Amino acid sequence: MPSPRRLIAGNWKMNGLRSDATTRAAALRDKAGAARMALPDIVLCPPFTLLTTVAQTIGSTLALGAQDCHAADKGAHTGDIAAPMLAEIGCRYVIVGHSERRAAHGENDPQVRAKAEAAHRAGLVAIICVGESANERKAGRHLTVVAGQLDGSLPAGVNAANTVIAYEPVWAIGTGQTPMPSDIAEMHAYVRKRLSDALPKDDEGERIRLLYGGSANSGNAPELVATPGVDGLLVGGASLDAEAFWKMVLAAV
Ligand code: 13P
């Protein structure tokens, strides 16, 4: 089975005003345009307010993603954004179930699943996030916890074209700590096995891309992307620096 095409996604989280977003997106667009080699898929996930600005800046060289969507396609949900709205303004991806949303907004697996379904209905690729807490890892429950999240949040109809899984251990996000490569490899092999068992038809489970996220930066990216089972990275803080993020893209070439 050939390895899936790699994917490097930048989750800008709640950062950026129009001027710095435009500068960053334009720098990445220019670097991608000037590249002489085949690049991995590159996805920028700015805050909602900057999606249109970034869409206009990057053109078709890079892909646009949002950081969340509502499970419903429309309706009385003040402050929320629906997946068809994202698709209309040029998004191709949407992150769902990020641990910061699970923690700060109480999102649970059924809600994440409903959001992924909404993303699929709108023709978006859902980047579904899973990952254990520090205590869960200390207790040796990391595999069980992630298995539960996968079982609970993967919608019917998931396939390699409409879904990406991001393994983001909560304790590694924004902390400067990353798991040992062997721990990442163990988790990715475990997730891969579950996906392959659940989706044997046309090897869909083999081809779904598995990203690692959590304190990935330009220094550790080469080792992270070389870790067995890692098909790319979901980058937070380091994606706010165009130079650093570009180095991470190059590490995945
Ligand atoms: P950091 O790269 O800042 O640790 O964040 C990772 C993350 O949460 C990406 O979604």
XYZ file of N, CA and C and ligand atoms in Angstrom, residues 9 11 13 95 98-100 129 168 172-176 213-217 234-239, ligand 1:
85
model
N -1.124 20.905 8.215
C -2.193 21.874 8.471
C -1.781 22.817 9.580
N -3.218 25.291 12.347
C -4.384 25.729 13.113
C -3.985 27.021 13.833
N -5.737 28.911 15.512
C -6.535 29.121 16.723
C -7.063 30.565 16.749
N -11.725 21.491 11.022
C -11.304 20.736 12.210
C -12.536 20.525 13.093
N -11.575 19.366 18.308
C -10.289 19.753 18.891
C -10.401 19.719 20.418
N -9.333 19.332 21.088
C -9.420 19.170 22.545
C -9.751 20.490 23.240
N -9.367 21.612 22.624
C -9.703 22.897 23.248
C -11.208 23.132 23.207
N -10.221 15.358 15.638
C -9.121 15.304 16.610
C -9.431 14.340 17.750
N -3.783 14.221 18.778
C -3.194 15.331 19.518
C -3.298 15.046 21.014
N 0.400 17.506 25.222
C 1.479 17.974 24.339
C 1.130 19.288 23.658
N -0.121 19.717 23.780
C -0.563 20.916 23.049
C -0.098 22.177 23.768
N 0.727 22.934 23.081
C 1.169 24.221 23.611
C 2.090 24.121 24.803
N 2.634 22.961 25.075
C 3.458 22.773 26.275
C 4.946 22.630 25.966
N 5.288 22.437 24.716
C 6.683 22.172 24.379
C 7.073 20.717 24.609
N -0.325 16.023 16.190
C -0.330 17.419 16.611
C 0.009 17.544 18.083
N 0.692 18.629 18.426
C 1.071 18.892 19.823
C 2.526 19.288 19.895
N 2.783 20.614 20.011
C 4.156 21.136 20.114
C 5.049 20.720 18.950
N 4.450 20.531 17.794
C 5.268 20.318 16.598
C 5.870 21.666 16.207
N 7.128 21.659 15.835
C 7.768 22.912 15.416
C 8.792 22.605 14.326
N -0.597 18.510 12.424
C -1.540 19.590 12.708
C -0.804 20.520 13.672
N -0.478 21.693 13.171
C 0.456 22.582 13.854
C -0.295 23.768 14.447
N -0.070 24.055 15.718
C -0.684 25.219 16.342
C 0.265 26.402 16.310
N 0.909 26.670 17.437
C 1.734 27.869 17.594
C 2.727 28.112 16.464
N 3.413 27.075 16.030
C 4.454 27.264 15.008
C 3.872 27.632 13.646
N 2.557 27.448 13.479
C 1.965 27.807 12.187
C 1.739 29.311 12.072
P 0.586 23.504 19.363
O 1.302 23.155 18.071
O 0.617 24.979 19.657
O 1.036 22.641 20.490
O -0.970 23.183 19.118
C -1.307 21.971 18.537
C -2.737 22.015 18.205
O -3.589 22.075 19.072
C -3.098 22.006 16.779
O -4.463 21.808 16.601
